[in-house]
Amino acid sequence: MSNVNPMPKEEGLDHTLSLAREGYLYIPNRRHSFNSNIFETRLLGKKAICMGGKEAAELFYDEEKFMRQGAAPNRVLQTLFGAKGVQTLDGADHKHRKEMFMALMSQEGIKDLINLTRNEWESAIAKWEDMDEVVLYEEVQEILCRAACGWAGVPIQEDEIQARTKEFGSLFESVAAIGPNHWLGRAARNNIERWISGLVEEVRNNKLNPPENTALHQFSWHRDATGNLLDAEVVAVEVVNIIRPIVAIAIFINFTALAIHQYPEEKVKLQSSDQKYTEMFVQEIRRFYPFFPLVAARVKKDFIWNGYKFDVGTLTLLDLYGTNHDPTIWDNPDLFNPERFSEWDGGRYSFIPQGGGEYHSGHRCPGEWITVEVMKAVVDQLINQMEFEVPEQDLSFSLVNMPSIPASKFVINHVKKK
Ligand code: HEM
């Protein structure tokens, strides 16, 4: 044990409030002031480790060293994740469940979702032409909720679409909220899970027959590693794990609209360039703007890394936002510059807005390709398929509130189909 060094440590009884107060910058601020990519702190009354950067990400995704069981706080399970979903599993159980998700992510499957999204967007343009003012964030959530339910095989009536969209939105908007907004998220999860569990029962009783390639069909008939069907409640959690994050792409789309507005030179480039540039632009949106600040795991067994001791059970947070803004990885990280992706090496641990590591064997987001493709389709809609104006409004966004969304939620008017 002679080569063990004390980890830089934030003194004090508990820093949960500082995390809430500093949001996306809580870990980056301390990595900077300690001049260390790793430090010890206290969160939720217990010792915790925070780390960021490429090497830390590589360590964090080593499944021999970290596990997800018991890592997510209750408020996250009750809103964002749901109980017993893929996020909470480890080892062989996780891998088996993860395959269920990855099986939906074929090129064909993704194309179907893009077509649904394009169709919904085009219908929405026709509606927006008659509106005095369009709050893009809310409208895009509805477009994505319609497309996601269609793609997942979940029937949804016209008169329930607005309420369901709000419920899905509140699952990711309420995670870090305090008071009533947080409780709205919990209530939304109960409602949505009850609704989708009911549909799973109908599928199993042959009262509902969603197409075979949909999440509702696949997940309802999925068998776990021991050959048993999943509980209907768990299927519901996993179907929500498809629809909720597709609705959440509305956040990246709000930032896409913001970037096109605030960097007019980018609009010109997007109009005159090929798909390659659109992809670089979308990647830079995902790197530059805040979305998920961090991911959490627990130390699986005692080990020493770079001279620092990790004790079994210790909560460990990986800095996603800070790694995407790490000056040792990115030149001028606070500059919006899609060109940086023309020579990007595709590193699995340096560009991690949706987690790092492997899709099939690790916890990396299975929806990353979908997210990129939906965003590319939306760039085309915003740039080539419609005209609009952006009235005076508060377009600032916070690096404290999680998730961050431009204050006005991006209002547009005078919409016209091109
Ligand atoms: C809206 C943009 C999105 C962002 C910012 C995002 C971000 C993330 C992050 C940070 C993780 C955690 C990675 C980890 O635990 O190491 C994750 C996991 C996950 N995401 Fe996404 N995601 C997005 C879109 C999607 C989409 C479109 C889907 C599905 C259609 C999806 C489904 C999931 C699932 C099921 C997991 C859990 C994976 C596992 O634990 O193995 N996400 N995502």
CSV table of C-alpha atoms and ligand atoms in Angstrom, one decimal:
chain,number,residue,atom,x,y,z
A,1,MET,CA,0.0,0.0,0.0
A,2,SER,CA,3.1,2.3,0.0
A,3,ASN,CA,2.1,3.8,-3.4
A,4,VAL,CA,-1.3,5.1,-2.2
A,5,ASN,CA,-1.7,8.9,-2.2
A,6,PRO,CA,-4.4,10.9,-0.5
A,7,MET,CA,-7.0,12.1,-3.1
A,8,PRO,CA,-7.5,15.9,-3.3
A,9,LYS,CA,-10.5,16.4,-0.9
A,10,GLU,CA,-13.2,19.0,-0.6
A,11,GLU,CA,-13.4,19.7,3.2
A,12,GLY,CA,-16.8,20.0,4.9
A,13,LEU,CA,-19.7,17.9,6.1
A,14,ASP,CA,-21.7,17.7,2.8
A,15,HIS,CA,-21.7,19.4,-0.6
A,16,THR,CA,-25.0,18.2,-2.1
A,17,LEU,CA,-26.2,21.9,-1.9
A,18,SER,CA,-23.1,23.1,-3.8
A,19,LEU,CA,-23.8,20.5,-6.5
A,20,ALA,CA,-27.4,21.9,-6.8
A,21,ARG,CA,-26.1,25.5,-6.8
A,22,GLU,CA,-23.3,25.0,-9.3
A,23,GLY,CA,-25.0,22.4,-11.5
A,24,TYR,CA,-23.0,21.5,-14.6
A,25,LEU,CA,-20.0,23.4,-13.3
A,26,TYR,CA,-19.8,21.7,-9.8
A,27,ILE,CA,-17.2,19.0,-10.9
A,28,PRO,CA,-15.4,21.2,-13.5
A,29,ASN,CA,-14.9,24.0,-11.0
A,30,ARG,CA,-13.2,21.7,-8.5
A,31,ARG,CA,-11.2,19.8,-11.1
A,32,HIS,CA,-9.9,23.2,-12.0
A,33,SER,CA,-9.2,24.5,-8.5
A,34,PHE,CA,-7.6,21.2,-7.3
A,35,ASN,CA,-5.7,21.0,-10.6
A,36,SER,CA,-6.8,17.3,-10.6
A,37,ASN,CA,-9.1,15.2,-12.6
A,38,ILE,CA,-10.2,13.4,-9.5
A,39,PHE,CA,-11.3,14.6,-6.0
A,40,GLU,CA,-13.1,13.3,-3.0
A,41,THR,CA,-16.2,15.1,-1.6
A,42,ARG,CA,-19.3,14.3,0.4
A,43,LEU,CA,-22.7,14.0,-1.2
A,44,LEU,CA,-26.0,12.9,0.3
A,45,GLY,CA,-24.2,12.6,3.6
A,46,LYS,CA,-21.5,10.1,2.4
A,47,LYS,CA,-18.1,10.1,0.9
A,48,ALA,CA,-18.1,10.3,-2.9
A,49,ILE,CA,-15.6,10.5,-5.7
A,50,CYS,CA,-15.9,12.9,-8.6
A,51,MET,CA,-13.8,12.6,-11.7
A,52,GLY,CA,-13.6,13.7,-15.3
A,53,GLY,CA,-11.5,13.6,-18.5
A,54,LYS,CA,-10.6,10.8,-20.9
A,55,GLU,CA,-8.7,8.5,-18.6
A,56,ALA,CA,-11.3,8.9,-15.8
A,57,ALA,CA,-14.0,8.0,-18.3
A,58,GLU,CA,-12.1,4.9,-19.4
A,59,LEU,CA,-11.8,3.8,-15.7
A,60,PHE,CA,-15.5,4.6,-15.0
A,61,TYR,CA,-16.6,2.3,-17.8
A,62,ASP,CA,-14.5,-0.6,-16.6
A,63,GLU,CA,-17.2,-3.0,-15.4
A,64,GLU,CA,-14.7,-4.9,-13.3
A,65,LYS,CA,-14.3,-1.8,-11.2
A,66,PHE,CA,-17.7,-0.1,-11.2
A,67,MET,CA,-21.3,-1.2,-10.9
A,68,ARG,CA,-24.7,0.6,-11.3
A,69,GLN,CA,-26.6,-1.3,-8.6
A,70,GLY,CA,-27.5,1.2,-5.9
A,71,ALA,CA,-25.9,4.1,-7.7
A,72,ALA,CA,-29.0,6.1,-8.8
A,73,PRO,CA,-30.6,8.2,-6.0
A,74,ASN,CA,-34.2,7.6,-5.3
A,75,ARG,CA,-35.4,10.9,-6.9
A,76,VAL,CA,-33.8,9.8,-10.2
A,77,LEU,CA,-35.4,6.3,-10.1
A,78,GLN,CA,-38.8,7.9,-9.3
A,79,THR,CA,-38.7,10.3,-12.2
A,80,LEU,CA,-36.1,9.8,-15.0
A,81,PHE,CA,-35.2,6.1,-14.8
A,82,GLY,CA,-38.1,4.1,-13.3
A,83,ALA,CA,-37.4,1.0,-11.1
A,84,LYS,CA,-35.6,-2.1,-12.4
A,85,GLY,CA,-34.8,-0.6,-15.8
A,86,VAL,CA,-31.6,-1.3,-17.8
A,87,GLN,CA,-29.8,1.6,-16.1
A,88,THR,CA,-29.8,-0.2,-12.8
A,89,LEU,CA,-28.5,-3.6,-14.0
A,90,ASP,CA,-25.0,-5.0,-14.1
A,91,GLY,CA,-23.0,-7.9,-15.7
A,92,ALA,CA,-24.8,-10.6,-17.7
A,93,ASP,CA,-28.3,-9.3,-16.7
A,94,HIS,CA,-27.4,-5.9,-18.1
A,95,LYS,CA,-26.0,-7.2,-21.3
A,96,HIS,CA,-29.0,-9.4,-22.0
A,97,ARG,CA,-31.4,-6.5,-21.4
A,98,LYS,CA,-29.3,-4.1,-23.4
A,99,GLU,CA,-29.5,-6.4,-26.5
A,100,MET,CA,-33.2,-5.9,-26.3
A,101,PHE,CA,-32.6,-2.1,-26.9
A,102,MET,CA,-29.8,-2.5,-29.4
A,103,ALA,CA,-32.0,-4.8,-31.6
A,104,LEU,CA,-34.2,-1.8,-32.3
A,105,MET,CA,-31.3,0.3,-33.5
A,106,SER,CA,-30.9,-1.1,-37.0
A,107,GLN,CA,-30.5,1.3,-40.0
A,108,GLU,CA,-34.0,0.3,-41.1
A,109,GLY,CA,-35.5,1.0,-37.6
A,110,ILE,CA,-33.8,4.4,-37.4
A,111,LYS,CA,-35.0,5.3,-40.9
A,112,ASP,CA,-38.6,4.5,-39.8
A,113,LEU,CA,-38.3,6.9,-36.9
A,114,ILE,CA,-36.8,9.6,-39.1
A,115,ASN,CA,-39.7,9.3,-41.5
A,116,LEU,CA,-42.2,9.5,-38.7
A,117,THR,CA,-40.4,12.6,-37.4
A,118,ARG,CA,-40.3,14.3,-40.8
A,119,ASN,CA,-44.0,13.7,-41.4
A,120,GLU,CA,-44.9,15.1,-38.0
A,121,TRP,CA,-42.7,18.1,-38.5
A,122,GLU,CA,-44.3,18.8,-41.9
A,123,SER,CA,-47.8,18.7,-40.4
A,124,ALA,CA,-46.6,21.0,-37.7
A,125,ILE,CA,-45.3,23.6,-40.1
A,126,ALA,CA,-48.8,23.8,-41.7
A,127,LYS,CA,-50.2,24.4,-38.2
A,128,TRP,CA,-47.5,26.9,-37.2
A,129,GLU,CA,-48.3,29.0,-40.3
A,130,ASP,CA,-51.6,29.9,-38.7
A,131,MET,CA,-50.1,30.7,-35.3
A,132,ASP,CA,-49.0,34.1,-34.0
A,133,GLU,CA,-46.3,32.6,-32.0
A,134,VAL,CA,-44.7,29.2,-31.7
A,135,VAL,CA,-42.9,28.0,-28.6
A,136,LEU,CA,-40.5,25.7,-30.3
A,137,TYR,CA,-39.5,23.6,-27.3
A,138,GLU,CA,-43.1,22.6,-26.5
A,139,GLU,CA,-44.1,22.1,-30.1
A,140,VAL,CA,-41.1,19.9,-30.8
A,141,GLN,CA,-41.8,17.8,-27.7
A,142,GLU,CA,-45.2,17.1,-29.1
A,143,ILE,CA,-43.8,16.2,-32.6
A,144,LEU,CA,-41.3,13.8,-31.0
A,145,CYS,CA,-43.9,12.3,-28.7
A,146,ARG,CA,-46.2,11.5,-31.7
A,147,ALA,CA,-43.2,10.1,-33.6
A,148,ALA,CA,-41.9,8.1,-30.6
A,149,CYS,CA,-45.2,6.6,-29.7
A,150,GLY,CA,-45.8,5.6,-33.4
A,151,TRP,CA,-42.3,4.1,-33.6
A,152,ALA,CA,-42.7,2.2,-30.3
A,153,GLY,CA,-46.1,0.8,-31.3
A,154,VAL,CA,-47.9,2.6,-28.5
A,155,PRO,CA,-51.3,3.8,-29.6
A,156,ILE,CA,-52.1,7.3,-28.5
A,157,GLN,CA,-55.4,9.2,-29.1
A,158,GLU,CA,-55.4,12.7,-30.5
A,159,ASP,CA,-57.2,14.0,-27.4
A,160,GLU,CA,-54.5,12.7,-25.0
A,161,ILE,CA,-51.4,13.7,-27.0
A,162,GLN,CA,-50.9,17.0,-25.2
A,163,ALA,CA,-51.3,15.6,-21.7
A,164,ARG,CA,-49.0,12.7,-22.5
A,165,THR,CA,-46.3,14.9,-24.0
A,166,LYS,CA,-46.3,17.0,-20.8
A,167,GLU,CA,-46.0,13.8,-18.7
A,168,PHE,CA,-43.1,12.5,-20.7
A,169,GLY,CA,-41.4,15.9,-20.5
A,170,SER,CA,-41.9,16.2,-16.8
A,171,LEU,CA,-39.9,12.9,-16.3
A,172,PHE,CA,-36.7,14.5,-17.4
A,173,GLU,CA,-37.5,18.1,-16.4
A,174,SER,CA,-38.3,17.2,-12.8
A,175,VAL,CA,-35.2,15.2,-11.8
A,176,ALA,CA,-33.3,18.0,-10.1
A,177,ALA,CA,-36.4,20.2,-9.4
A,178,ILE,CA,-37.4,20.9,-5.8
A,179,GLY,CA,-40.9,20.9,-4.4
A,180,PRO,CA,-44.0,20.7,-6.6
A,181,ASN,CA,-42.3,20.3,-10.0
A,182,HIS,CA,-40.4,17.3,-8.7
A,183,TRP,CA,-43.6,15.7,-7.4
A,184,LEU,CA,-45.3,16.4,-10.7
A,185,GLY,CA,-42.6,14.2,-12.3
A,186,ARG,CA,-43.2,11.4,-9.8
A,187,ALA,CA,-47.0,11.6,-10.5
A,188,ALA,CA,-46.3,11.6,-14.3
A,189,ARG,CA,-44.2,8.4,-14.0
A,190,ASN,CA,-46.9,6.6,-12.1
A,191,ASN,CA,-49.5,7.6,-14.7
A,192,ILE,CA,-47.4,6.7,-17.6
A,193,GLU,CA,-46.3,3.4,-16.2
A,194,ARG,CA,-49.9,2.4,-15.4
A,195,TRP,CA,-51.0,3.3,-18.9
A,196,ILE,CA,-48.2,1.3,-20.6
A,197,SER,CA,-48.4,-1.7,-18.3
A,198,GLY,CA,-52.0,-1.9,-19.3
A,199,LEU,CA,-51.0,-2.0,-23.0
A,200,VAL,CA,-48.4,-4.7,-22.2
A,201,GLU,CA,-51.2,-6.8,-20.7
A,202,GLU,CA,-53.3,-6.2,-23.8
A,203,VAL,CA,-50.5,-7.3,-26.1
A,204,ARG,CA,-50.0,-10.5,-24.0
A,205,ASN,CA,-53.8,-11.2,-24.2
A,206,ASN,CA,-53.8,-10.6,-27.9
A,207,LYS,CA,-56.1,-7.6,-27.6
A,208,LEU,CA,-53.5,-5.3,-29.1
A,209,ASN,CA,-51.1,-6.3,-31.9
A,210,PRO,CA,-48.4,-3.7,-32.4
A,211,PRO,CA,-46.1,-4.4,-35.4
A,212,GLU,CA,-43.4,-6.9,-34.7
A,213,ASN,CA,-40.5,-4.5,-35.0
A,214,THR,CA,-41.8,-2.1,-32.3
A,215,ALA,CA,-40.6,-1.7,-28.8
A,216,LEU,CA,-44.0,-2.5,-27.3
A,217,HIS,CA,-44.1,-5.8,-29.2
A,218,GLN,CA,-40.5,-6.8,-28.7
A,219,PHE,CA,-40.3,-5.8,-25.0
A,220,SER,CA,-43.6,-7.5,-24.2
A,221,TRP,CA,-42.3,-10.8,-25.5
A,222,HIS,CA,-38.7,-10.4,-24.4
A,223,ARG,CA,-37.5,-13.2,-22.2
A,224,ASP,CA,-34.8,-12.7,-19.6
A,225,ALA,CA,-31.7,-14.8,-19.3
A,226,THR,CA,-33.6,-17.4,-17.4
A,227,GLY,CA,-36.3,-17.7,-20.1
A,228,ASN,CA,-39.1,-15.7,-18.3
A,229,LEU,CA,-41.1,-12.8,-19.6
A,230,LEU,CA,-40.4,-9.6,-17.8
A,231,ASP,CA,-43.0,-8.2,-15.3
A,232,ALA,CA,-45.4,-5.9,-17.1
A,233,GLU,CA,-44.2,-3.0,-14.9
A,234,VAL,CA,-40.6,-3.6,-16.0
A,235,VAL,CA,-41.7,-3.7,-19.7
A,236,ALA,CA,-43.4,-0.4,-19.1
A,237,VAL,CA,-40.3,1.1,-17.6
A,238,GLU,CA,-38.3,0.0,-20.7
A,239,VAL,CA,-40.9,1.2,-23.2
A,240,VAL,CA,-40.7,4.6,-21.4
A,241,ASN,CA,-36.9,4.3,-21.7
A,242,ILE,CA,-37.5,4.5,-25.5
A,243,ILE,CA,-40.3,7.2,-25.7
A,244,ARG,CA,-39.0,9.6,-22.9
A,245,PRO,CA,-35.5,10.2,-24.3
A,246,ILE,CA,-36.8,10.6,-27.8
A,247,VAL,CA,-39.1,13.4,-26.5
A,248,ALA,CA,-36.0,14.8,-24.7
A,249,ILE,CA,-34.2,15.3,-28.0
A,250,ALA,CA,-36.4,18.5,-28.0
A,251,ILE,CA,-33.7,20.0,-25.7
A,252,PHE,CA,-30.9,19.4,-28.2
A,253,ILE,CA,-33.2,20.7,-30.9
A,254,ASN,CA,-33.9,23.9,-28.9
A,255,PHE,CA,-30.1,24.4,-28.8
A,256,THR,CA,-29.9,23.6,-32.5
A,257,ALA,CA,-32.3,26.4,-33.3
A,258,LEU,CA,-30.4,28.7,-30.9
A,259,ALA,CA,-27.1,27.9,-32.6
A,260,ILE,CA,-28.5,28.5,-36.1
A,261,HIS,CA,-29.9,31.9,-34.8
A,262,GLN,CA,-26.8,33.0,-32.9
A,263,TYR,CA,-24.2,31.9,-35.4
A,264,PRO,CA,-25.6,33.1,-38.8
A,265,GLU,CA,-22.4,32.0,-40.6
A,266,GLU,CA,-23.3,28.5,-39.6
A,267,LYS,CA,-26.7,28.8,-41.3
A,268,VAL,CA,-24.9,29.8,-44.5
A,269,LYS,CA,-22.5,26.9,-44.3
A,270,LEU,CA,-25.3,24.4,-43.6
A,271,GLN,CA,-27.2,25.7,-46.6
A,272,SER,CA,-24.3,25.2,-48.9
A,273,SER,CA,-22.6,22.1,-47.5
A,274,ASP,CA,-23.2,18.4,-47.6
A,275,GLN,CA,-24.5,15.9,-44.9
A,276,LYS,CA,-21.0,15.6,-43.6
A,277,TYR,CA,-21.1,19.2,-42.4
A,278,THR,CA,-24.6,18.8,-41.0
A,279,GLU,CA,-23.3,15.9,-38.9
A,280,MET,CA,-20.3,17.9,-37.7
A,281,PHE,CA,-22.7,20.7,-36.7
A,282,VAL,CA,-24.9,18.3,-34.8
A,283,GLN,CA,-21.9,16.7,-33.0
A,284,GLU,CA,-20.8,20.2,-31.9
A,285,ILE,CA,-24.3,21.0,-30.6
A,286,ARG,CA,-24.1,17.8,-28.5
A,287,ARG,CA,-20.6,18.7,-27.2
A,288,PHE,CA,-21.0,22.4,-26.6
A,289,TYR,CA,-24.4,22.7,-24.9
A,290,PRO,CA,-25.3,21.3,-21.5
A,291,PHE,CA,-27.6,18.3,-21.2
A,292,PHE,CA,-26.7,15.5,-18.8
A,293,PRO,CA,-24.1,16.8,-16.3
A,294,LEU,CA,-22.8,13.5,-15.0
A,295,VAL,CA,-23.4,9.8,-14.6
A,296,ALA,CA,-23.1,7.8,-11.4
A,297,ALA,CA,-21.8,4.3,-10.4
A,298,ARG,CA,-20.5,2.6,-7.3
A,299,VAL,CA,-17.1,1.1,-6.7
A,300,LYS,CA,-17.5,-2.7,-7.2
A,301,LYS,CA,-14.4,-3.8,-5.3
A,302,ASP,CA,-11.4,-2.1,-3.7
A,303,PHE,CA,-8.8,-1.1,-6.1
A,304,ILE,CA,-6.0,1.5,-6.6
A,305,TRP,CA,-5.8,3.7,-9.7
A,306,ASN,CA,-3.0,6.2,-10.4
A,307,GLY,CA,-2.1,6.0,-6.7
A,308,TYR,CA,-5.6,6.7,-5.4
A,309,LYS,CA,-7.6,4.2,-3.4
A,310,PHE,CA,-11.2,3.4,-4.4
A,311,ASP,CA,-13.2,1.7,-1.6
A,312,VAL,CA,-16.0,-0.7,-2.4
A,313,GLY,CA,-19.4,0.9,-2.4
A,314,THR,CA,-18.2,4.5,-2.9
A,315,LEU,CA,-20.5,6.6,-5.0
A,316,THR,CA,-18.5,7.8,-8.1
A,317,LEU,CA,-19.6,10.6,-10.5
A,318,LEU,CA,-18.2,11.0,-14.0
A,319,ASP,CA,-18.2,14.6,-15.3
A,320,LEU,CA,-19.8,14.4,-18.8
A,321,TYR,CA,-20.2,18.1,-19.4
A,322,GLY,CA,-16.7,18.9,-18.1
A,323,THR,CA,-15.2,16.1,-20.2
A,324,ASN,CA,-16.8,17.6,-23.3
A,325,HIS,CA,-15.3,20.9,-22.4
A,326,ASP,CA,-11.9,19.6,-21.2
A,327,PRO,CA,-9.1,21.8,-22.6
A,328,THR,CA,-6.7,18.9,-22.7
A,329,ILE,CA,-9.1,17.1,-25.2
A,330,TRP,CA,-10.6,20.1,-27.1
A,331,ASP,CA,-8.9,23.2,-28.4
A,332,ASN,CA,-10.8,26.3,-27.2
A,333,PRO,CA,-13.5,24.2,-25.7
A,334,ASP,CA,-15.8,27.2,-25.1
A,335,LEU,CA,-15.8,28.1,-28.8
A,336,PHE,CA,-18.7,26.8,-30.9
A,337,ASN,CA,-16.8,25.3,-33.8
A,338,PRO,CA,-18.2,22.3,-35.8
A,339,GLU,CA,-15.0,22.2,-37.9
A,340,ARG,CA,-13.3,20.5,-34.9
A,341,PHE,CA,-15.2,17.3,-35.8
A,342,SER,CA,-13.7,17.1,-39.3
A,343,GLU,CA,-10.7,15.5,-37.8
A,344,TRP,CA,-12.2,13.9,-34.8
A,345,ASP,CA,-10.8,10.4,-34.0
A,346,GLY,CA,-14.2,9.0,-32.7
A,347,GLY,CA,-12.8,8.4,-29.2
A,348,ARG,CA,-15.2,6.5,-27.0
A,349,TYR,CA,-14.1,8.3,-23.8
A,350,SER,CA,-13.5,11.9,-24.9
A,351,PHE,CA,-16.8,12.9,-26.4
A,352,ILE,CA,-19.4,11.6,-24.0
A,353,PRO,CA,-22.6,13.7,-24.0
A,354,GLN,CA,-24.5,10.4,-24.0
A,355,GLY,CA,-22.0,8.4,-21.9
A,356,GLY,CA,-18.9,6.6,-23.0
A,357,GLY,CA,-17.5,3.1,-23.7
A,358,GLU,CA,-19.4,0.4,-25.5
A,359,TYR,CA,-23.1,0.2,-26.6
A,360,HIS,CA,-23.6,-3.6,-26.3
A,361,SER,CA,-21.6,-4.5,-23.3
A,362,GLY,CA,-21.6,-1.2,-21.4
A,363,HIS,CA,-24.1,1.5,-20.3
A,364,ARG,CA,-23.4,3.9,-23.2
A,365,CYS,CA,-26.7,5.4,-24.5
A,366,PRO,CA,-28.3,3.1,-27.0
A,367,GLY,CA,-30.2,6.0,-28.5
A,368,GLU,CA,-27.1,8.0,-29.6
A,369,TRP,CA,-27.5,7.2,-33.3
A,370,ILE,CA,-31.1,8.0,-33.2
A,371,THR,CA,-30.4,11.3,-31.5
A,372,VAL,CA,-27.8,12.3,-34.2
A,373,GLU,CA,-30.1,11.3,-37.1
A,374,VAL,CA,-33.2,13.0,-35.6
A,375,MET,CA,-31.1,16.2,-35.1
A,376,LYS,CA,-29.8,16.0,-38.7
A,377,ALA,CA,-33.3,15.7,-40.1
A,378,VAL,CA,-34.4,18.6,-38.0
A,379,VAL,CA,-31.5,20.8,-39.2
A,380,ASP,CA,-32.8,20.1,-42.7
A,381,GLN,CA,-36.3,21.2,-41.7
A,382,LEU,CA,-35.1,24.4,-40.0
A,383,ILE,CA,-32.8,25.4,-42.8
A,384,ASN,CA,-34.3,24.1,-46.0
A,385,GLN,CA,-38.0,23.4,-45.4
A,386,MET,CA,-39.3,26.5,-43.6
A,387,GLU,CA,-38.9,30.2,-43.1
A,388,PHE,CA,-39.5,31.9,-39.8
A,389,GLU,CA,-38.5,34.9,-37.7
A,390,VAL,CA,-37.1,35.0,-34.2
A,391,PRO,CA,-38.7,37.9,-32.2
A,392,GLU,CA,-36.9,39.6,-29.3
A,393,GLN,CA,-36.8,37.2,-26.3
A,394,ASP,CA,-34.6,35.9,-23.5
A,395,LEU,CA,-32.4,33.2,-25.1
A,396,SER,CA,-30.0,32.8,-22.2
A,397,PHE,CA,-29.5,29.4,-20.8
A,398,SER,CA,-28.3,28.3,-17.4
A,399,LEU,CA,-25.3,26.2,-16.4
A,400,VAL,CA,-27.0,25.6,-13.0
A,401,ASN,CA,-30.5,24.4,-13.7
A,402,MET,CA,-30.6,20.8,-14.9
A,403,PRO,CA,-31.6,20.1,-17.6
A,404,SER,CA,-30.7,23.5,-19.1
A,405,ILE,CA,-33.1,24.9,-21.7
A,406,PRO,CA,-33.1,28.4,-23.3
A,407,ALA,CA,-35.2,30.7,-21.0
A,408,SER,CA,-37.8,31.6,-23.6
A,409,LYS,CA,-37.9,28.0,-25.0
A,410,PHE,CA,-37.2,29.5,-28.4
A,411,VAL,CA,-40.1,31.4,-29.7
A,412,ILE,CA,-40.6,31.8,-33.5
A,413,ASN,CA,-43.2,33.6,-35.6
A,414,HIS,CA,-44.2,34.3,-39.3
A,415,VAL,CA,-43.6,30.6,-40.1
A,416,LYS,CA,-43.9,29.7,-43.8
A,417,LYS,CA,-43.3,26.5,-45.6
A,418,LYS,CA,-40.5,26.9,-48.2
B,1,HEM,C1,-31.9,13.3,-26.0
B,1,HEM,C2,-30.6,13.0,-26.0
B,1,HEM,C3,-30.0,12.0,-25.2
B,1,HEM,C4,-29.1,12.2,-24.2
B,1,HEM,C5,-28.4,13.5,-23.8
B,1,HEM,C6,-28.9,10.9,-23.6
B,1,HEM,C7,-27.9,10.7,-22.6
B,1,HEM,C8,-27.7,9.5,-22.0
B,1,HEM,C9,-26.8,9.2,-20.9
B,1,HEM,C10,-25.8,10.3,-20.3
B,1,HEM,C11,-26.9,7.9,-20.6
B,1,HEM,C12,-26.1,7.3,-19.4
B,1,HEM,C13,-24.9,6.5,-19.9
B,1,HEM,C14,-24.3,5.8,-18.7
B,1,HEM,O1,-25.0,5.4,-17.8
B,1,HEM,O2,-23.1,5.6,-18.7
B,1,HEM,C15,-27.9,7.4,-21.4
B,1,HEM,C16,-28.4,6.1,-21.2
B,1,HEM,C17,-29.5,5.6,-21.9
B,1,HEM,N1,-30.2,6.2,-22.9
B,1,HEM,FE1,-29.8,8.0,-23.6
B,1,HEM,N2,-29.7,10.0,-24.2
B,1,HEM,C18,-30.4,10.6,-25.1
B,1,HEM,C19,-31.2,10.0,-26.0
B,1,HEM,C20,-31.7,8.7,-25.9
B,1,HEM,C21,-32.6,8.0,-26.8
B,1,HEM,C22,-33.1,8.7,-28.1
B,1,HEM,C23,-32.8,6.8,-26.3
B,1,HEM,C24,-33.7,5.7,-26.9
B,1,HEM,C25,-34.5,5.7,-27.9
B,1,HEM,C26,-32.1,6.6,-25.1
B,1,HEM,C27,-32.1,5.5,-24.3
B,1,HEM,C28,-31.2,5.3,-23.2
B,1,HEM,C29,-31.2,4.1,-22.4
B,1,HEM,C30,-32.1,3.0,-22.5
B,1,HEM,C31,-30.1,4.3,-21.6
B,1,HEM,C32,-29.6,3.3,-20.5
B,1,HEM,C33,-28.5,2.4,-21.1
B,1,HEM,C34,-27.8,1.5,-20.2
B,1,HEM,O3,-27.9,1.7,-19.0
B,1,HEM,O4,-27.2,0.5,-20.7
B,1,HEM,N3,-31.4,7.8,-24.9
B,1,HEM,N4,-28.4,8.3,-22.2
